[in-house]
Amino acid sequence: MQKQQTTRPLTAAKNYVTIVQQACDKVKGFSELYKELERSININGKSKSALTNYSRQLAHLALHYNRMPLDLDADQVMDYLHLVKSRGTESASFFNFTIHGMRYACKMRGLEYTQFSLPGLKGPRKLPVVLNGSEVKALLKACTLLKHRLIIGLCYGCGLRCSEVQYLKPSHIDLEREMLHVHQGKGSKDRCVPLGKLLCRGIRQYLIEEVPSKYLFENKAGDVMTRAGVLWIVKQAAKKARIIKNVHTHTLRHSYATHLLEQGINILVIKELLGHKQIETTMTYLHVARPMPCNVFSPLDTLYGID
């Protein structure tokens, strides 16, 4: 029987080996686990970022013990989570995705994840970081390249997630109608959002100058930009603009929603523009938006129509 060739997932730049590729090469059985994850996540309609996050954290765990994650005992998993937790708050997402990855892998293979004594993930809910108008302008002004300015402009001006910017295609843009079709966003949902005149003007110029083929924003190899690449653009602009807030791509999405709310857009409309499944998620912005100015009055006068 001919031995099946092992594919190397998440192909990266030349001479760079991703953590997932390392696990596939060094830990027996991890390549098969990755392919199962890829198939399951695709069939269940989960996002590409879910595959990236789950497989990356499972790879770290596998390389730490040089064993398959699902072959570990509860004490080994707890020791590893304790090590991750001790690194501080900056490892919170690393910690959470390790647990999510383990749970998903268990569910996929029909195992009870309770055997690993995985902790719950409920914790204090923090309010989102929001930029003010001056900070958004400074961020855009800090960009010397039109490509970088458009990436930041789309995150803020259309409330796009990082993955939605990454996989945006020229065919998703209707410059005549000034609309953007977000194709298969989080939860495999499509939505349309208005672009506005400034973004249309910039995109029109960019399409003429760069002539992208498959994706609107491509790396030097002509492939989709990495998540880290998009984040680097935002971070560099924030550093150059001397913004002291912790700015991520999602900070721009938070700012988009909050500014729309402050400008009187109905929260149900904002929910659809963001592609949220639950209104409760959108209502978070009620806690950070400035209250709309209004004249205080007695409801008794309103009841009787007294001016």
mmCIF file of N, CA, C and O in Angstrom, residues 10 27 37 52 58 81 119 121 172 174-175 199 208 245 253-254 261 274 286 307:
data_model
loop_
_atom_site.group_PDB
_atom_site.id
_atom_site.type_symbol
_atom_site.label_atom_id
_atom_site.label_comp_id
_atom_site.label_asym_id
_atom_site.label_seq_id
_atom_site.Cartn_x
_atom_site.Cartn_y
_atom_site.Cartn_z
ATOM 1 N N LEU A 10 -0.889 25.423 6.487
ATOM 2 C CA LEU A 10 -0.519 26.806 6.781
ATOM 3 C C LEU A 10 0.837 27.181 6.191
ATOM 4 O O LEU A 10 1.763 27.584 6.878
ATOM 5 N N VAL A 27 5.591 15.474 16.131
ATOM 6 C CA VAL A 27 4.702 14.710 17.022
ATOM 7 C C VAL A 27 3.877 13.731 16.192
ATOM 8 O O VAL A 27 3.092 14.144 15.328
ATOM 9 N N LEU A 37 -9.299 18.321 11.994
ATOM 10 C CA LEU A 37 -9.774 19.643 12.403
ATOM 11 C C LEU A 37 -10.183 20.476 11.198
ATOM 12 O O LEU A 37 -11.249 21.104 11.193
ATOM 13 N N THR A 52 -7.103 28.149 12.592
ATOM 14 C CA THR A 52 -5.785 28.708 12.922
ATOM 15 C C THR A 52 -5.556 28.722 14.423
ATOM 16 O O THR A 52 -4.516 28.250 14.908
ATOM 17 N N LEU A 58 -3.135 23.795 20.046
ATOM 18 C CA LEU A 58 -2.940 22.353 20.204
ATOM 19 C C LEU A 58 -1.515 21.951 19.818
ATOM 20 O O LEU A 58 -0.935 21.043 20.421
ATOM 21 N N LEU A 81 -1.643 24.479 31.523
ATOM 22 C CA LEU A 81 -2.499 25.664 31.633
ATOM 23 C C LEU A 81 -2.003 26.597 32.733
ATOM 24 O O LEU A 81 -2.085 27.829 32.608
ATOM 25 N N PRO A 119 -10.995 24.017 32.841
ATOM 26 C CA PRO A 119 -11.737 25.036 33.597
ATOM 27 C C PRO A 119 -12.734 25.768 32.720
ATOM 28 O O PRO A 119 -12.638 25.762 31.491
ATOM 29 N N LEU A 121 -14.587 29.233 31.257
ATOM 30 C CA LEU A 121 -13.956 30.426 30.690
ATOM 31 C C LEU A 121 -14.673 31.723 31.040
ATOM 32 O O LEU A 121 -14.316 32.783 30.543
ATOM 33 N N HIS A 172 -16.064 41.877 -4.410
ATOM 34 C CA HIS A 172 -16.976 42.152 -3.298
ATOM 35 C C HIS A 172 -17.334 43.635 -3.189
ATOM 36 O O HIS A 172 -18.146 44.016 -2.354
ATOM 37 N N ASP A 174 -18.722 47.206 -4.782
ATOM 38 C CA ASP A 174 -19.545 47.858 -5.792
ATOM 39 C C ASP A 174 -19.349 49.361 -5.645
ATOM 40 O O ASP A 174 -19.982 50.013 -4.805
ATOM 41 N N LEU A 175 -18.444 49.918 -6.450
ATOM 42 C CA LEU A 175 -18.106 51.339 -6.333
ATOM 43 C C LEU A 175 -19.248 52.241 -6.793
ATOM 44 O O LEU A 175 -19.421 53.344 -6.270
ATOM 45 N N LEU A 199 -13.843 56.103 1.037
ATOM 46 C CA LEU A 199 -13.304 54.765 0.804
ATOM 47 C C LEU A 199 -13.405 54.384 -0.674
ATOM 48 O O LEU A 199 -12.479 53.771 -1.228
ATOM 49 N N ILE A 208 -6.424 50.818 -9.589
ATOM 50 C CA ILE A 208 -5.691 51.245 -10.781
ATOM 51 C C ILE A 208 -4.188 51.072 -10.588
ATOM 52 O O ILE A 208 -3.479 50.585 -11.475
ATOM 53 N N LYS A 245 -3.464 54.265 23.695
ATOM 54 C CA LYS A 245 -4.423 53.178 23.901
ATOM 55 C C LYS A 245 -3.898 51.912 23.223
ATOM 56 O O LYS A 245 -3.120 51.982 22.274
ATOM 57 N N ARG A 253 -13.147 48.351 14.833
ATOM 58 C CA ARG A 253 -14.532 47.858 14.713
ATOM 59 C C ARG A 253 -15.369 48.376 15.883
ATOM 60 O O ARG A 253 -16.514 48.795 15.709
ATOM 61 N N HIS A 254 -14.794 48.334 17.098
ATOM 62 C CA HIS A 254 -15.488 48.884 18.268
ATOM 63 C C HIS A 254 -15.772 50.368 18.071
ATOM 64 O O HIS A 254 -16.858 50.851 18.420
ATOM 65 N N LEU A 261 -23.461 54.736 16.909
ATOM 66 C CA LEU A 261 -24.453 54.840 17.977
ATOM 67 C C LEU A 261 -24.550 56.272 18.490
ATOM 68 O O LEU A 261 -25.646 56.801 18.716
ATOM 69 N N LEU A 274 -22.791 45.028 11.797
ATOM 70 C CA LEU A 274 -21.670 44.307 12.408
ATOM 71 C C LEU A 274 -21.736 42.803 12.159
ATOM 72 O O LEU A 274 -20.737 42.100 12.310
ATOM 73 N N LEU A 286 -23.556 50.380 24.238
ATOM 74 C CA LEU A 286 -24.352 51.350 24.995
ATOM 75 C C LEU A 286 -23.598 51.824 26.231
ATOM 76 O O LEU A 286 -23.832 52.930 26.727
ATOM 77 N N ASP A 307 -46.471 72.294 25.416
ATOM 78 C CA ASP A 307 -45.160 72.727 24.970
ATOM 79 C C ASP A 307 -44.417 73.451 26.094
ATOM 80 O O ASP A 307 -45.029 74.188 26.854
#
